[in-house]
Amino acid sequence: MPCCHWCDSSLITKKHHTVYWELPDGTNAISIEETPSIYCSNCEMIYQEDEIVKEIEDQLFLIDTKKLAKQVTYQDLMNQPRLLKRNYFDFTS
């Protein structure tokens, strides 16, 4: 059974929250609404699973971030056209 990454409680639920992300070039930050997240009712921590973090970071690296609004939904972010097919600087795969 999954448990909280912070307090190991099993009282977690999947929800959607707004997160704030710095763009890869460091020039700006955006808010990403409706981001898949985990909420722990024990410690009240809200966080994103590693897979979601990687998806967001890869997408921000692969799109023209100058065309992004300061506020975007997670789905709209993931639907942005990519300039590259994949993150060629990610050597973890």
mmCIF file of N, CA, C and O in Angstrom:
data_model
loop_
_atom_site.group_PDB
_atom_site.id
_atom_site.type_symbol
_atom_site.label_atom_id
_atom_site.label_comp_id
_atom_site.label_asym_id
_atom_site.label_seq_id
_atom_site.Cartn_x
_atom_site.Cartn_y
_atom_site.Cartn_z
ATOM 1 N N MET A 1 0.837 -1.184 0.000
ATOM 2 C CA MET A 1 0.000 0.000 0.000
ATOM 3 C C MET A 1 0.885 1.253 0.000
ATOM 4 O O MET A 1 1.839 1.339 0.772
ATOM 5 N N PRO A 2 0.580 2.217 -0.864
ATOM 6 C CA PRO A 2 1.389 3.441 -0.912
ATOM 7 C C PRO A 2 1.307 4.219 0.404
ATOM 8 O O PRO A 2 0.299 4.169 1.106
ATOM 9 N N CYS A 3 2.382 4.933 0.681
ATOM 10 C CA CYS A 3 2.378 5.759 1.890
ATOM 11 C C CYS A 3 3.067 7.091 1.608
ATOM 12 O O CYS A 3 3.767 7.253 0.613
ATOM 13 N N CYS A 4 2.859 8.029 2.492
ATOM 14 C CA CYS A 4 3.403 9.378 2.353
ATOM 15 C C CYS A 4 4.933 9.351 2.339
ATOM 16 O O CYS A 4 5.552 8.673 3.159
ATOM 17 N N HIS A 5 5.511 10.103 1.433
ATOM 18 C CA HIS A 5 6.970 10.183 1.340
ATOM 19 C C HIS A 5 7.573 10.941 2.514
ATOM 20 O O HIS A 5 8.765 10.856 2.756
ATOM 21 N N TRP A 6 6.752 11.712 3.229
ATOM 22 C CA TRP A 6 7.252 12.561 4.312
ATOM 23 C C TRP A 6 7.090 11.926 5.685
ATOM 24 O O TRP A 6 7.981 12.018 6.512
ATOM 25 N N CYS A 7 5.927 11.297 5.937
ATOM 26 C CA CYS A 7 5.688 10.773 7.290
ATOM 27 C C CYS A 7 5.355 9.287 7.313
ATOM 28 O O CYS A 7 5.085 8.736 8.369
ATOM 29 N N ASP A 8 5.366 8.640 6.157
ATOM 30 C CA ASP A 8 5.077 7.205 6.014
ATOM 31 C C ASP A 8 3.649 6.813 6.378
ATOM 32 O O ASP A 8 3.354 5.648 6.564
ATOM 33 N N SER A 9 2.760 7.767 6.479
ATOM 34 C CA SER A 9 1.362 7.470 6.766
ATOM 35 C C SER A 9 0.692 6.886 5.525
ATOM 36 O O SER A 9 1.050 7.211 4.394
ATOM 37 N N SER A 10 -0.286 6.045 5.736
ATOM 38 C CA SER A 10 -1.054 5.491 4.613
ATOM 39 C C SER A 10 -2.294 6.338 4.318
ATOM 40 O O SER A 10 -3.093 5.989 3.457
ATOM 41 N N LEU A 11 -2.440 7.460 5.001
ATOM 42 C CA LEU A 11 -3.609 8.331 4.834
ATOM 43 C C LEU A 11 -3.400 9.323 3.698
ATOM 44 O O LEU A 11 -3.487 10.535 3.879
ATOM 45 N N ILE A 12 -3.125 8.811 2.514
ATOM 46 C CA ILE A 12 -2.872 9.685 1.363
ATOM 47 C C ILE A 12 -3.983 9.536 0.338
ATOM 48 O O ILE A 12 -4.623 8.495 0.229
ATOM 49 N N THR A 13 -4.205 10.611 -0.399
ATOM 50 C CA THR A 13 -5.173 10.603 -1.489
ATOM 51 C C THR A 13 -4.579 11.333 -2.678
ATOM 52 O O THR A 13 -3.770 12.254 -2.516
ATOM 53 N N LYS A 14 -4.991 10.932 -3.856
ATOM 54 C CA LYS A 14 -4.565 11.615 -5.078
ATOM 55 C C LYS A 14 -5.527 12.760 -5.326
ATOM 56 O O LYS A 14 -6.744 12.573 -5.277
ATOM 57 N N LYS A 15 -4.976 13.934 -5.564
ATOM 58 C CA LYS A 15 -5.767 15.130 -5.838
ATOM 59 C C LYS A 15 -5.069 15.935 -6.917
ATOM 60 O O LYS A 15 -4.006 15.565 -7.390
ATOM 61 N N HIS A 16 -5.652 17.059 -7.267
ATOM 62 C CA HIS A 16 -5.036 17.994 -8.215
ATOM 63 C C HIS A 16 -4.830 19.329 -7.496
ATOM 64 O O HIS A 16 -5.767 19.819 -6.859
ATOM 65 N N HIS A 17 -3.629 19.877 -7.603
ATOM 66 C CA HIS A 17 -3.293 21.128 -6.934
ATOM 67 C C HIS A 17 -2.523 22.045 -7.883
ATOM 68 O O HIS A 17 -1.995 21.608 -8.903
ATOM 69 N N THR A 18 -2.428 23.298 -7.493
ATOM 70 C CA THR A 18 -1.603 24.263 -8.222
ATOM 71 C C THR A 18 -0.184 24.182 -7.686
ATOM 72 O O THR A 18 0.029 24.169 -6.480
ATOM 73 N N VAL A 19 0.780 24.109 -8.599
ATOM 74 C CA VAL A 19 2.195 24.099 -8.227
ATOM 75 C C VAL A 19 2.880 25.268 -8.930
ATOM 76 O O VAL A 19 2.373 25.811 -9.912
ATOM 77 N N TYR A 20 4.025 25.646 -8.428
ATOM 78 C CA TYR A 20 4.791 26.754 -8.993
ATOM 79 C C TYR A 20 6.138 26.215 -9.430
ATOM 80 O O TYR A 20 6.802 25.518 -8.676
ATOM 81 N N TRP A 21 6.501 26.543 -10.677
ATOM 82 C CA TRP A 21 7.690 25.943 -11.263
ATOM 83 C C TRP A 21 8.569 27.012 -11.892
ATOM 84 O O TRP A 21 8.084 27.869 -12.630
ATOM 85 N N GLU A 22 9.853 26.912 -11.633
ATOM 86 C CA GLU A 22 10.812 27.810 -12.277
ATOM 87 C C GLU A 22 11.122 27.258 -13.667
ATOM 88 O O GLU A 22 11.305 26.049 -13.845
ATOM 89 N N LEU A 23 11.148 28.151 -14.655
ATOM 90 C CA LEU A 23 11.472 27.730 -16.019
ATOM 91 C C LEU A 23 12.933 27.304 -16.095
ATOM 92 O O LEU A 23 13.772 27.785 -15.326
ATOM 93 N N PRO A 24 13.265 26.405 -17.020
ATOM 94 C CA PRO A 24 14.637 25.887 -17.113
ATOM 95 C C PRO A 24 15.710 26.966 -17.284
ATOM 96 O O PRO A 24 16.824 26.813 -16.796
ATOM 97 N N ASP A 25 15.380 28.067 -17.955
ATOM 98 C CA ASP A 25 16.389 29.118 -18.154
ATOM 99 C C ASP A 25 16.488 30.050 -16.948
ATOM 100 O O ASP A 25 17.325 30.956 -16.927
ATOM 101 N N GLY A 26 15.636 29.839 -15.948
ATOM 102 C CA GLY A 26 15.704 30.615 -14.716
ATOM 103 C C GLY A 26 15.168 32.030 -14.814
ATOM 104 O O GLY A 26 15.291 32.803 -13.871
ATOM 105 N N THR A 27 14.547 32.392 -15.926
ATOM 106 C CA THR A 27 14.108 33.768 -16.122
ATOM 107 C C THR A 27 12.759 34.067 -15.498
ATOM 108 O O THR A 27 12.415 35.230 -15.299
ATOM 109 N N ASN A 28 11.976 33.037 -15.216
ATOM 110 C CA ASN A 28 10.619 33.262 -14.757
ATOM 111 C C ASN A 28 10.114 32.010 -14.054
ATOM 112 O O ASN A 28 10.733 30.949 -14.126
ATOM 113 N N ALA A 29 8.965 32.144 -13.416
ATOM 114 C CA ALA A 29 8.281 31.002 -12.824
ATOM 115 C C ALA A 29 6.829 31.045 -13.286
ATOM 116 O O ALA A 29 6.308 32.114 -13.609
ATOM 117 N N ILE A 30 6.204 29.889 -13.346
ATOM 118 C CA ILE A 30 4.811 29.806 -13.760
ATOM 119 C C ILE A 30 4.027 29.009 -12.717
ATOM 120 O O ILE A 30 4.608 28.260 -11.932
ATOM 121 N N SER A 31 2.716 29.181 -12.732
ATOM 122 C CA SER A 31 1.876 28.320 -11.910
ATOM 123 C C SER A 31 1.221 27.310 -12.832
ATOM 124 O O SER A 31 0.762 27.642 -13.929
ATOM 125 N N ILE A 32 1.223 26.069 -12.378
ATOM 126 C CA ILE A 32 0.638 24.975 -13.151
ATOM 127 C C ILE A 32 -0.537 24.447 -12.340
ATOM 128 O O ILE A 32 -0.352 23.838 -11.280
ATOM 129 N N GLU A 33 -1.731 24.717 -12.843
ATOM 130 C CA GLU A 33 -2.942 24.331 -12.121
ATOM 131 C C GLU A 33 -3.350 22.902 -12.454
ATOM 132 O O GLU A 33 -2.976 22.373 -13.498
ATOM 133 N N GLU A 34 -4.115 22.310 -11.560
ATOM 134 C CA GLU A 34 -4.660 20.968 -11.751
ATOM 135 C C GLU A 34 -3.567 19.919 -11.959
ATOM 136 O O GLU A 34 -3.735 18.976 -12.737
ATOM 137 N N THR A 35 -2.461 20.078 -11.243
ATOM 138 C CA THR A 35 -1.350 19.139 -11.343
ATOM 139 C C THR A 35 -1.633 17.916 -10.479
ATOM 140 O O THR A 35 -1.983 18.062 -9.304
ATOM 141 N N PRO A 36 -1.491 16.712 -11.045
ATOM 142 C CA PRO A 36 -1.686 15.510 -10.232
ATOM 143 C C PRO A 36 -0.740 15.539 -9.022
ATOM 144 O O PRO A 36 0.463 15.748 -9.167
ATOM 145 N N SER A 37 -1.310 15.364 -7.839
ATOM 146 C CA SER A 37 -0.555 15.486 -6.600
ATOM 147 C C SER A 37 -1.014 14.445 -5.593
ATOM 148 O O SER A 37 -2.061 13.820 -5.751
ATOM 149 N N ILE A 38 -0.227 14.314 -4.550
ATOM 150 C CA ILE A 38 -0.563 13.451 -3.419
ATOM 151 C C ILE A 38 -0.791 14.362 -2.218
ATOM 152 O O ILE A 38 0.004 15.272 -1.960
ATOM 153 N N TYR A 39 -1.875 14.098 -1.492
ATOM 154 C CA TYR A 39 -2.163 14.842 -0.263
ATOM 155 C C TYR A 39 -2.176 13.854 0.899
ATOM 156 O O TYR A 39 -2.846 12.822 0.842
ATOM 157 N N CYS A 40 -1.433 14.159 1.945
ATOM 158 C CA CYS A 40 -1.403 13.332 3.146
ATOM 159 C C CYS A 40 -2.236 14.015 4.219
ATOM 160 O O CYS A 40 -1.927 15.137 4.627
ATOM 161 N N SER A 41 -3.275 13.342 4.678
ATOM 162 C CA SER A 41 -4.122 13.947 5.706
ATOM 163 C C SER A 41 -3.493 13.842 7.093
ATOM 164 O O SER A 41 -3.955 14.478 8.027
ATOM 165 N N ASN A 42 -2.415 13.081 7.231
ATOM 166 C CA ASN A 42 -1.720 12.992 8.513
ATOM 167 C C ASN A 42 -0.795 14.199 8.730
ATOM 168 O O ASN A 42 -0.932 14.923 9.705
ATOM 169 N N CYS A 43 0.115 14.430 7.802
ATOM 170 C CA CYS A 43 1.066 15.548 7.959
ATOM 171 C C CYS A 43 0.672 16.768 7.131
ATOM 172 O O CYS A 43 1.338 17.794 7.185
ATOM 173 N N GLU A 44 -0.380 16.638 6.323
ATOM 174 C CA GLU A 44 -0.919 17.695 5.468
ATOM 175 C C GLU A 44 0.041 18.164 4.377
ATOM 176 O O GLU A 44 -0.083 19.264 3.846
ATOM 177 N N MET A 45 0.991 17.324 4.041
ATOM 178 C CA MET A 45 1.929 17.632 2.961
ATOM 179 C C MET A 45 1.254 17.373 1.623
ATOM 180 O O MET A 45 0.485 16.427 1.475
ATOM 181 N N ILE A 46 1.535 18.237 0.662
ATOM 182 C CA ILE A 46 1.081 18.068 -0.715
ATOM 183 C C ILE A 46 2.336 17.981 -1.576
ATOM 184 O O ILE A 46 3.202 18.852 -1.491
ATOM 185 N N TYR A 47 2.431 16.933 -2.362
ATOM 186 C CA TYR A 47 3.632 16.778 -3.197
ATOM 187 C C TYR A 47 3.276 16.035 -4.480
ATOM 188 O O TYR A 47 2.204 15.465 -4.613
ATOM 189 N N GLN A 48 4.202 16.053 -5.420
ATOM 190 C CA GLN A 48 4.016 15.375 -6.691
ATOM 191 C C GLN A 48 4.929 14.147 -6.715
ATOM 192 O O GLN A 48 6.058 14.189 -6.218
ATOM 193 N N GLU A 49 4.423 13.095 -7.325
ATOM 194 C CA GLU A 49 5.232 11.890 -7.470
ATOM 195 C C GLU A 49 6.381 12.175 -8.436
ATOM 196 O O GLU A 49 6.291 13.048 -9.295
ATOM 197 N N ASP A 50 7.456 11.410 -8.309
ATOM 198 C CA ASP A 50 8.653 11.624 -9.122
ATOM 199 C C ASP A 50 8.358 11.600 -10.623
ATOM 200 O O ASP A 50 8.945 12.370 -11.382
ATOM 201 N N GLU A 51 7.445 10.757 -11.047
ATOM 202 C CA GLU A 51 7.115 10.656 -12.472
ATOM 203 C C GLU A 51 6.503 11.960 -12.987
ATOM 204 O O GLU A 51 6.797 12.404 -14.104
ATOM 205 N N ILE A 52 5.652 12.578 -12.180
ATOM 206 C CA ILE A 52 5.017 13.842 -12.568
ATOM 207 C C ILE A 52 6.065 14.952 -12.627
ATOM 208 O O ILE A 52 6.073 15.758 -13.567
ATOM 209 N N VAL A 53 6.957 14.988 -11.649
ATOM 210 C CA VAL A 53 8.026 15.993 -11.636
ATOM 211 C C VAL A 53 8.867 15.863 -12.900
ATOM 212 O O VAL A 53 9.157 16.850 -13.576
ATOM 213 N N LYS A 54 9.235 14.635 -13.254
ATOM 214 C CA LYS A 54 10.047 14.415 -14.453
ATOM 215 C C LYS A 54 9.293 14.832 -15.713
ATOM 216 O O LYS A 54 9.864 15.456 -16.598
ATOM 217 N N GLU A 55 8.002 14.506 -15.787
ATOM 218 C CA GLU A 55 7.198 14.898 -16.948
ATOM 219 C C GLU A 55 7.171 16.422 -17.103
ATOM 220 O O GLU A 55 7.334 16.940 -18.211
ATOM 221 N N ILE A 56 6.966 17.134 -16.012
ATOM 222 C CA ILE A 56 6.918 18.601 -16.060
ATOM 223 C C ILE A 56 8.276 19.156 -16.467
ATOM 224 O O ILE A 56 8.366 20.007 -17.363
ATOM 225 N N GLU A 57 9.343 18.694 -15.826
ATOM 226 C CA GLU A 57 10.681 19.213 -16.140
ATOM 227 C C GLU A 57 11.067 18.928 -17.580
ATOM 228 O O GLU A 57 11.609 19.790 -18.269
ATOM 229 N N ASP A 58 10.798 17.717 -18.062
ATOM 230 C CA ASP A 58 11.108 17.384 -19.457
ATOM 231 C C ASP A 58 10.305 18.260 -20.410
ATOM 232 O O ASP A 58 10.847 18.794 -21.370
ATOM 233 N N GLN A 59 9.011 18.405 -20.140
ATOM 234 C CA GLN A 59 8.165 19.197 -21.036
ATOM 235 C C GLN A 59 8.638 20.649 -21.082
ATOM 236 O O GLN A 59 8.708 21.247 -22.150
ATOM 237 N N LEU A 60 8.959 21.222 -19.941
ATOM 238 C CA LEU A 60 9.427 22.618 -19.925
ATOM 239 C C LEU A 60 10.746 22.781 -20.670
ATOM 240 O O LEU A 60 11.026 23.826 -21.233
ATOM 241 N N PHE A 61 11.551 21.733 -20.679
ATOM 242 C CA PHE A 61 12.823 21.773 -21.392
ATOM 243 C C PHE A 61 12.627 21.639 -22.901
ATOM 244 O O PHE A 61 13.422 22.143 -23.688
ATOM 245 N N LEU A 62 11.542 20.974 -23.314
ATOM 246 C CA LEU A 62 11.347 20.630 -24.726
ATOM 247 C C LEU A 62 10.425 21.565 -25.495
ATOM 248 O O LEU A 62 10.265 21.410 -26.702
ATOM 249 N N ILE A 63 9.800 22.524 -24.811
ATOM 250 C CA ILE A 63 8.865 23.423 -25.493
ATOM 251 C C ILE A 63 9.423 24.848 -25.515
ATOM 252 O O ILE A 63 10.400 25.157 -24.844
ATOM 253 N N ASP A 64 8.775 25.688 -26.280
ATOM 254 C CA ASP A 64 9.135 27.108 -26.311
ATOM 255 C C ASP A 64 8.428 27.786 -25.135
ATOM 256 O O ASP A 64 7.258 28.158 -25.225
ATOM 257 N N THR A 65 9.131 27.920 -24.020
ATOM 258 C CA THR A 65 8.515 28.453 -22.797
ATOM 259 C C THR A 65 8.158 29.931 -22.918
ATOM 260 O O THR A 65 7.363 30.431 -22.132
ATOM 261 N N LYS A 66 8.704 30.620 -23.902
ATOM 262 C CA LYS A 66 8.361 32.038 -24.088
ATOM 263 C C LYS A 66 6.896 32.202 -24.529
ATOM 264 O O LYS A 66 6.317 33.260 -24.376
ATOM 265 N N LYS A 67 6.312 31.142 -25.063
ATOM 266 C CA LYS A 67 4.917 31.187 -25.496
ATOM 267 C C LYS A 67 3.937 30.818 -24.377
ATOM 268 O O LYS A 67 2.729 30.894 -24.569
ATOM 269 N N LEU A 68 4.462 30.417 -23.225
ATOM 270 C CA LEU A 68 3.606 30.012 -22.106
ATOM 271 C C LEU A 68 3.081 31.222 -21.352
ATOM 272 O O LEU A 68 3.805 32.192 -21.143
ATOM 273 N N ALA A 69 1.844 31.127 -20.920
ATOM 274 C CA ALA A 69 1.295 32.138 -20.016
ATOM 275 C C ALA A 69 1.886 31.893 -18.623
ATOM 276 O O ALA A 69 2.449 30.829 -18.362
ATOM 277 N N LYS A 70 1.742 32.861 -17.734
ATOM 278 C CA LYS A 70 2.247 32.691 -16.367
ATOM 279 C C LYS A 70 1.428 31.673 -15.590
ATOM 280 O O LYS A 70 1.855 31.179 -14.556
ATOM 281 N N GLN A 71 0.256 31.354 -16.101
ATOM 282 C CA GLN A 71 -0.638 30.403 -15.463
ATOM 283 C C GLN A 71 -1.138 29.448 -16.533
ATOM 284 O O GLN A 71 -1.648 29.875 -17.570
ATOM 285 N N VAL A 72 -0.992 28.153 -16.288
ATOM 286 C CA VAL A 72 -1.375 27.137 -17.270
ATOM 287 C C VAL A 72 -1.858 25.905 -16.512
ATOM 288 O O VAL A 72 -1.450 25.673 -15.382
ATOM 289 N N THR A 73 -2.742 25.129 -17.131
ATOM 290 C CA THR A 73 -3.119 23.870 -16.495
ATOM 291 C C THR A 73 -2.080 22.812 -16.848
ATOM 292 O O THR A 73 -1.369 22.928 -17.863
ATOM 293 N N TYR A 74 -2.016 21.801 -16.045
ATOM 294 C CA TYR A 74 -1.089 20.696 -16.285
ATOM 295 C C TYR A 74 -1.336 20.095 -17.671
ATOM 296 O O TYR A 74 -0.395 19.877 -18.433
ATOM 297 N N GLN A 75 -2.604 19.851 -17.995
ATOM 298 C CA GLN A 75 -2.930 19.245 -19.290
ATOM 299 C C GLN A 75 -2.540 20.144 -20.450
ATOM 300 O O GLN A 75 -2.001 19.673 -21.454
ATOM 301 N N ASP A 76 -2.785 21.457 -20.324
ATOM 302 C CA ASP A 76 -2.380 22.394 -21.387
ATOM 303 C C ASP A 76 -0.866 22.416 -21.548
ATOM 304 O O ASP A 76 -0.354 22.489 -22.664
ATOM 305 N N LEU A 77 -0.150 22.342 -20.449
ATOM 306 C CA LEU A 77 1.314 22.304 -20.509
ATOM 307 C C LEU A 77 1.776 21.055 -21.253
ATOM 308 O O LEU A 77 2.620 21.124 -22.145
ATOM 309 N N MET A 78 1.204 19.918 -20.906
ATOM 310 C CA MET A 78 1.609 18.662 -21.539
ATOM 311 C C MET A 78 1.213 18.603 -23.018
ATOM 312 O O MET A 78 1.819 17.856 -23.793
ATOM 313 N N ASN A 79 0.229 19.408 -23.419
ATOM 314 C CA ASN A 79 -0.213 19.421 -24.816
ATOM 315 C C ASN A 79 0.544 20.425 -25.684
ATOM 316 O O ASN A 79 0.291 20.499 -26.892
ATOM 317 N N GLN A 80 1.456 21.189 -25.107
ATOM 318 C CA GLN A 80 2.232 22.157 -25.882
ATOM 319 C C GLN A 80 3.106 21.429 -26.900
ATOM 320 O O GLN A 80 3.683 20.370 -26.588
ATOM 321 N N PRO A 81 3.217 21.953 -28.109
ATOM 322 C CA PRO A 81 4.073 21.301 -29.110
ATOM 323 C C PRO A 81 5.546 21.357 -28.697
ATOM 324 O O PRO A 81 6.032 22.374 -28.207
ATOM 325 N N ARG A 82 6.217 20.255 -28.897
ATOM 326 C CA ARG A 82 7.635 20.140 -28.517
ATOM 327 C C ARG A 82 8.548 20.561 -29.663
ATOM 328 O O ARG A 82 8.258 20.296 -30.828
ATOM 329 N N LEU A 83 9.654 21.173 -29.290
ATOM 330 C CA LEU A 83 10.675 21.531 -30.274
ATOM 331 C C LEU A 83 11.586 20.342 -30.561
ATOM 332 O O LEU A 83 12.155 20.231 -31.639
ATOM 333 N N LEU A 84 11.750 19.462 -29.573
ATOM 334 C CA LEU A 84 12.532 18.239 -29.715
ATOM 335 C C LEU A 84 11.639 17.057 -29.369
ATOM 336 O O LEU A 84 10.649 17.207 -28.655
ATOM 337 N N LYS A 85 12.004 15.860 -29.840
ATOM 338 C CA LYS A 85 11.195 14.680 -29.558
ATOM 339 C C LYS A 85 11.360 14.199 -28.122
ATOM 340 O O LYS A 85 10.447 13.654 -27.530
ATOM 341 N N ARG A 86 12.555 14.361 -27.573
ATOM 342 C CA ARG A 86 12.806 13.922 -26.201
ATOM 343 C C ARG A 86 13.935 14.752 -25.618
ATOM 344 O O ARG A 86 14.612 15.499 -26.329
ATOM 345 N N ASN A 87 14.147 14.602 -24.322
ATOM 346 C CA ASN A 87 15.197 15.331 -23.629
ATOM 347 C C ASN A 87 16.525 14.590 -23.835
ATOM 348 O O ASN A 87 16.808 13.602 -23.164
ATOM 349 N N TYR A 88 17.318 15.068 -24.757
ATOM 350 C CA TYR A 88 18.578 14.408 -25.092
ATOM 351 C C TYR A 88 19.649 14.628 -24.026
ATOM 352 O O TYR A 88 20.722 14.035 -24.098
ATOM 353 N N PHE A 89 19.367 15.463 -23.038
ATOM 354 C CA PHE A 89 20.322 15.711 -21.962
ATOM 355 C C PHE A 89 20.003 14.888 -20.723
ATOM 356 O O PHE A 89 20.677 14.985 -19.714
ATOM 357 N N ASP A 90 18.977 14.070 -20.795
ATOM 358 C CA ASP A 90 18.596 13.193 -19.679
ATOM 359 C C ASP A 90 19.261 11.843 -19.896
ATOM 360 O O ASP A 90 18.866 11.082 -20.769
ATOM 361 N N PHE A 91 20.265 11.560 -19.078
ATOM 362 C CA PHE A 91 21.017 10.311 -19.234
ATOM 363 C C PHE A 91 20.570 9.241 -18.249
ATOM 364 O O PHE A 91 21.220 8.221 -18.083
ATOM 365 N N THR A 92 19.422 9.455 -17.576
ATOM 366 C CA THR A 92 18.935 8.485 -16.603
ATOM 367 C C THR A 92 18.178 7.341 -17.244
ATOM 368 O O THR A 92 17.982 6.315 -16.628
ATOM 369 N N SER A 93 17.736 7.496 -18.497
ATOM 370 C CA SER A 93 16.960 6.425 -19.150
ATOM 371 C C SER A 93 17.851 5.485 -19.898
ATOM 372 O O SER A 93 18.822 5.780 -20.442
#
